[in-house]
Structure formats: structure tokens, C-alpha cells
Amino acid sequence: MKKDNVFEFFRRLAELNPSPETELEFGNTYQLLVAVVLSAQATDVGVNKATRALFREVKTPAQMVALGEAGLKEHIKTIGLFNSKAKNVIALSEILVERYDGEVPQDRDALVELPGVGRKTANVVMNCAFGAETFAVDTHIFRVGNRTGLAKGKTPLAVEKQLEKKVPAPFRVGAHHWLILHGRYICKARSPECWRCPVVDLCAYKPKIMEKGAAKKAS
């Protein structure tokens, strides 16, 4: 995708949604970190259902440690991989208490050292909590980046590097939100809804579905 088209791509998405936000529910940076860790291979809707009661009870790493692994599992047992996620959340909470006075570090390298926190999770926290220009490449962004021609890459990291290179300054903080939402609700995996896409004319995807209810002709 050409430079001018990249700008126009994000300009249109920004016009439709000037203040994009994560759909995960949280009350502070620590709760955001926990929610993102829990969201791996799970939906935001499912995570939110599990964390509403949890976050009323637990607002700090110290409170999570006090709740304990068994107590946490009771809250999140509807989420996939809840056993390993509970273990990681308790472990990272202990580290935050011991090393960071209960605060979430504003550094990606420090974040990825926490149990259960990979580069994508760290990027989400850096962006949503601290306003960093990071690009958390999940399955939606990976698909949209490659399908549209915006940021092609064979790995999430390759797509992330392309986004870092191509996304213009006015849109860098909100970019990953716009792309996630676009992939989640319009540029869907099986049947992209090209007929209502605001950037369809900028997209390199060939087998566009331009009528509602039409079957996709090619993958």
C-alpha cells in the first residue's frame, strides 16, 4: 500500500472512530495487565464476564496475591487455559509487589520478563496505559495487515515492524485499536464485509464481497 493510501486508510478509520479504545474492561493499569494476560486465546467478551466480579475484589497486585491461585481460578474458570493463566497472574503479581512496589513498569523489556507476558501483551499495556506508539499484532491485525496490503509479513513481529515503519504520526497511538476493531467487525476472517468497508477502495484484497450475504469466491 502506497504512503498516501496508508494515510487515507487511517484517516477514514479515525474519522469514524476518533477515540478508539480496547474493549477489555479495567479500572487501573494493573487490572489492564491482568485482563490482557487472560485474553490470550480468549475473547474480550469472555474475559470481561469473568473479571467484573474479580476486579471489584482485586485492584492491586497485593490483593491478587492475597486472593491466591485457587481463589483466582474460581473467578476465571470460564476462560480457556485458566489454570496456567491463574498461575502466571499470581506469579507476576508477586513480582510486581517485590520488585516494583506494586506498580506496573512502563518499560516493554521489564514487562516481557513477567510470567505470561509476551511482546503482544506488553505492547497493549504500553499503548493503552501509557500512550506509547506500540502495535500489538493479534490475529485480527495480522490478517488485516496482510489482506489489505497495509503491512505484509509472515510473522506477527514482521507485521509489527511494517506498521512501525508505515503508520504516519497522527495515527500511531490509535492504529492498533482501529485495526483490531476493523478486523473484528468488518474485515472478518471467513467473510470480510467489503460491502460496508470504509477503506475498500484502498485494499489490495482481490476476492472482495461487495454484496451483503454473498458467498466468498476465493480465499
Coordinates of C-alpha atoms in Angstrom, one line a residue:
M1 CA 0.0 0.0 0.0
K2 CA 1.4 3.4 -1.0
K3 CA 2.2 6.1 1.5
D4 CA -0.7 8.3 0.6
N5 CA -3.1 5.4 0.7
V6 CA -1.8 4.4 4.2
F7 CA -2.5 7.9 5.4
E8 CA -6.0 7.9 3.9
F9 CA -6.7 4.4 5.3
F10 CA -6.2 5.6 8.8
R11 CA -7.7 9.0 8.3
R12 CA -11.0 7.3 7.4
L13 CA -10.9 4.9 10.3
A14 CA -10.1 7.8 12.6
E15 CA -12.9 9.9 11.3
L16 CA -15.4 7.1 12.0
N17 CA -14.0 6.4 15.5
P18 CA -11.9 9.4 16.8
S19 CA -11.1 7.9 20.2
P20 CA -10.6 4.1 19.8
E21 CA -10.2 2.0 23.0
T22 CA -9.7 -1.5 23.9
E23 CA -12.9 -3.5 24.6
L24 CA -11.4 -5.1 27.7
E25 CA -12.8 -3.6 30.9
F26 CA -10.4 -2.4 33.6
G27 CA -10.2 0.2 36.3
N28 CA -6.4 0.7 36.5
T29 CA -3.2 -0.3 34.8
Y30 CA -2.7 -3.4 36.9
Q31 CA -6.2 -4.6 36.1
L32 CA -5.5 -3.9 32.4
L33 CA -2.3 -6.1 32.6
V34 CA -4.3 -8.9 34.2
A35 CA -7.1 -8.6 31.6
V36 CA -4.7 -8.7 28.7
V37 CA -2.9 -11.8 30.1
L38 CA -6.2 -13.5 30.5
S39 CA -7.3 -12.6 27.0
A40 CA -4.8 -14.8 25.3
Q41 CA -6.7 -17.3 23.1
A42 CA -10.0 -15.9 24.6
T43 CA -12.5 -13.3 23.6
D44 CA -12.7 -9.9 25.2
V45 CA -16.3 -10.6 26.0
G46 CA -15.5 -13.7 27.8
V47 CA -12.7 -12.1 29.8
N48 CA -14.9 -9.2 30.8
K49 CA -17.6 -11.5 32.1
A50 CA -15.0 -13.2 34.3
T51 CA -13.2 -10.1 35.5
R52 CA -16.1 -7.9 36.5
A53 CA -16.6 -9.7 39.9
L54 CA -12.8 -10.3 40.2
F55 CA -11.9 -6.6 39.7
R56 CA -14.5 -5.5 42.3
E57 CA -12.5 -7.6 44.8
V58 CA -9.0 -7.2 43.4
K59 CA -7.5 -3.8 42.4
T60 CA -3.8 -4.3 43.3
P61 CA -1.1 -7.0 43.0
A62 CA -1.1 -7.4 46.7
Q63 CA -4.8 -8.1 46.8
M64 CA -4.3 -10.7 44.0
V65 CA -1.6 -12.4 45.9
A66 CA -3.9 -12.5 49.0
L67 CA -6.7 -14.0 46.9
G68 CA -4.3 -16.8 45.9
E69 CA -4.3 -19.1 42.9
A70 CA -7.3 -21.2 44.0
G71 CA -9.4 -18.1 44.6
L72 CA -8.4 -16.6 41.2
K73 CA -9.3 -19.9 39.4
E74 CA -12.8 -19.7 40.8
H75 CA -13.2 -16.3 39.1
I76 CA -11.7 -17.2 35.7
K77 CA -12.6 -20.8 35.3
T78 CA -14.8 -20.0 32.3
I79 CA -11.8 -18.7 30.4
G80 CA -9.6 -21.0 28.3
L81 CA -6.3 -22.2 29.8
F82 CA -7.4 -20.8 33.2
N83 CA -5.1 -23.0 35.2
S84 CA -1.9 -21.7 33.6
K85 CA -3.2 -18.2 33.4
A86 CA -4.0 -18.2 37.2
K87 CA -0.5 -19.4 37.9
N88 CA 1.0 -16.7 35.8
V89 CA -1.2 -13.9 37.2
I90 CA -0.3 -14.8 40.8
A91 CA 3.4 -15.1 39.9
L92 CA 3.5 -11.7 38.0
S93 CA 1.6 -10.1 40.9
E94 CA 4.2 -11.3 43.4
I95 CA 7.0 -9.9 41.2
L96 CA 5.2 -6.5 41.0
V97 CA 4.9 -6.4 44.8
E98 CA 8.5 -7.5 45.4
R99 CA 10.3 -5.5 42.6
Y100 CA 8.1 -2.6 41.6
D101 CA 6.3 -1.6 44.8
G102 CA 3.0 -2.9 43.3
E103 CA 3.3 -0.7 40.2
V104 CA 3.3 -1.8 36.6
P105 CA 6.6 -0.9 34.9
Q106 CA 6.4 1.5 31.9
D107 CA 9.1 -0.5 30.0
R108 CA 8.5 -3.2 27.5
D109 CA 11.6 -5.1 28.4
A110 CA 10.6 -5.2 32.0
L111 CA 7.0 -6.2 31.1
V112 CA 8.0 -9.2 29.0
E113 CA 10.0 -10.6 31.9
L114 CA 6.8 -11.0 33.8
P115 CA 5.2 -14.5 33.7
G116 CA 2.6 -14.8 31.0
V117 CA 3.5 -11.5 29.4
G118 CA 4.7 -11.7 25.8
R119 CA 5.6 -8.9 23.4
K120 CA 1.9 -8.5 22.2
T121 CA 0.7 -8.2 25.8
A122 CA 3.4 -5.7 26.7
N123 CA 2.6 -3.7 23.6
V124 CA -1.1 -3.5 24.6
V125 CA -0.3 -2.3 28.1
M126 CA 2.3 0.2 26.9
N127 CA -0.2 1.6 24.4
C128 CA -3.4 1.6 26.5
A129 CA -1.9 2.6 29.8
F130 CA 0.9 4.8 28.9
G131 CA 0.1 6.1 25.4
A132 CA 3.1 4.5 23.8
E133 CA 3.2 4.2 20.0
T134 CA 3.2 0.4 20.0
F135 CA 1.5 -2.1 17.7
A136 CA 0.1 -5.2 19.3
V137 CA -0.3 -7.6 16.5
D138 CA -3.0 -10.2 17.2
T139 CA -4.8 -12.4 14.8
H140 CA -7.0 -9.6 13.6
I141 CA -4.2 -7.2 12.9
F142 CA -2.1 -9.9 11.3
R143 CA -5.0 -10.7 8.9
V144 CA -5.9 -7.1 8.1
G145 CA -2.2 -6.1 7.6
N146 CA -1.7 -8.9 5.1
R147 CA -5.1 -8.9 3.4
T148 CA -5.2 -5.2 2.7
G149 CA -1.6 -4.9 1.8
L150 CA -1.1 -2.3 4.6
A151 CA 1.6 -4.3 6.4
K152 CA 2.6 -7.7 5.0
G153 CA 4.6 -10.2 6.9
K154 CA 4.8 -13.9 7.6
T155 CA 5.0 -13.4 11.4
P156 CA 3.3 -11.1 13.9
L157 CA 6.7 -9.4 14.5
A158 CA 7.2 -8.8 10.8
V159 CA 3.8 -7.2 10.6
E160 CA 4.6 -5.1 13.7
K161 CA 7.8 -3.9 12.1
Q162 CA 6.0 -2.9 8.9
L163 CA 3.4 -1.0 11.0
E164 CA 6.2 0.8 12.9
K165 CA 7.6 1.8 9.6
K166 CA 4.5 2.8 7.7
V167 CA 1.9 4.3 10.2
P168 CA 2.0 8.1 10.0
A169 CA 2.4 10.2 13.1
P170 CA -1.2 11.4 13.7
F171 CA -2.4 7.8 13.9
R172 CA 0.3 5.9 15.7
V173 CA -1.2 5.7 19.1
G174 CA -4.7 4.6 17.9
A175 CA -3.6 2.4 15.0
H176 CA -3.7 -1.0 16.7
H177 CA -7.2 -0.3 18.1
W178 CA -8.5 0.7 14.7
L179 CA -7.0 -2.3 13.0
I180 CA -8.3 -4.7 15.7
L181 CA -11.8 -3.3 15.5
H182 CA -11.7 -3.3 11.7
G183 CA -10.7 -7.0 11.7
R184 CA -13.2 -8.0 14.4
Y185 CA -16.3 -6.4 12.9
I186 CA -15.7 -5.7 9.2
C187 CA -12.6 -7.5 7.8
K188 CA -13.6 -10.8 9.3
A189 CA -11.6 -14.0 8.8
R190 CA -14.0 -16.1 6.8
S191 CA -16.2 -13.5 5.1
P192 CA -14.9 -9.9 5.1
E193 CA -17.8 -7.5 4.8
C194 CA -16.3 -5.5 2.0
W195 CA -19.7 -4.1 1.0
R196 CA -19.7 -1.9 4.1
C197 CA -15.9 -1.3 4.4
P198 CA -14.9 2.4 4.6
V199 CA -11.4 1.6 3.0
V200 CA -12.5 -0.9 0.4
D201 CA -11.1 1.1 -2.5
L202 CA -7.6 1.2 -0.8
C203 CA -7.5 -2.5 -0.1
A204 CA -5.4 -4.9 -2.2
Y205 CA -7.6 -7.9 -1.4
K206 CA -8.9 -9.3 -4.7
P207 CA -12.0 -11.6 -4.0
K208 CA -14.0 -8.7 -2.4
I209 CA -17.5 -9.5 -1.2
M210 CA -19.4 -6.4 -2.4
E211 CA -22.9 -7.6 -1.6
K212 CA -24.4 -8.5 1.8
G213 CA -25.0 -12.2 2.0
A214 CA -22.9 -13.1 -1.0
A215 CA -20.6 -16.1 -0.7
K216 CA -16.8 -15.6 -0.9
K217 CA -15.5 -16.8 -4.2
A218 CA -11.9 -17.4 -3.1
S219 CA -9.7 -17.4 0.0

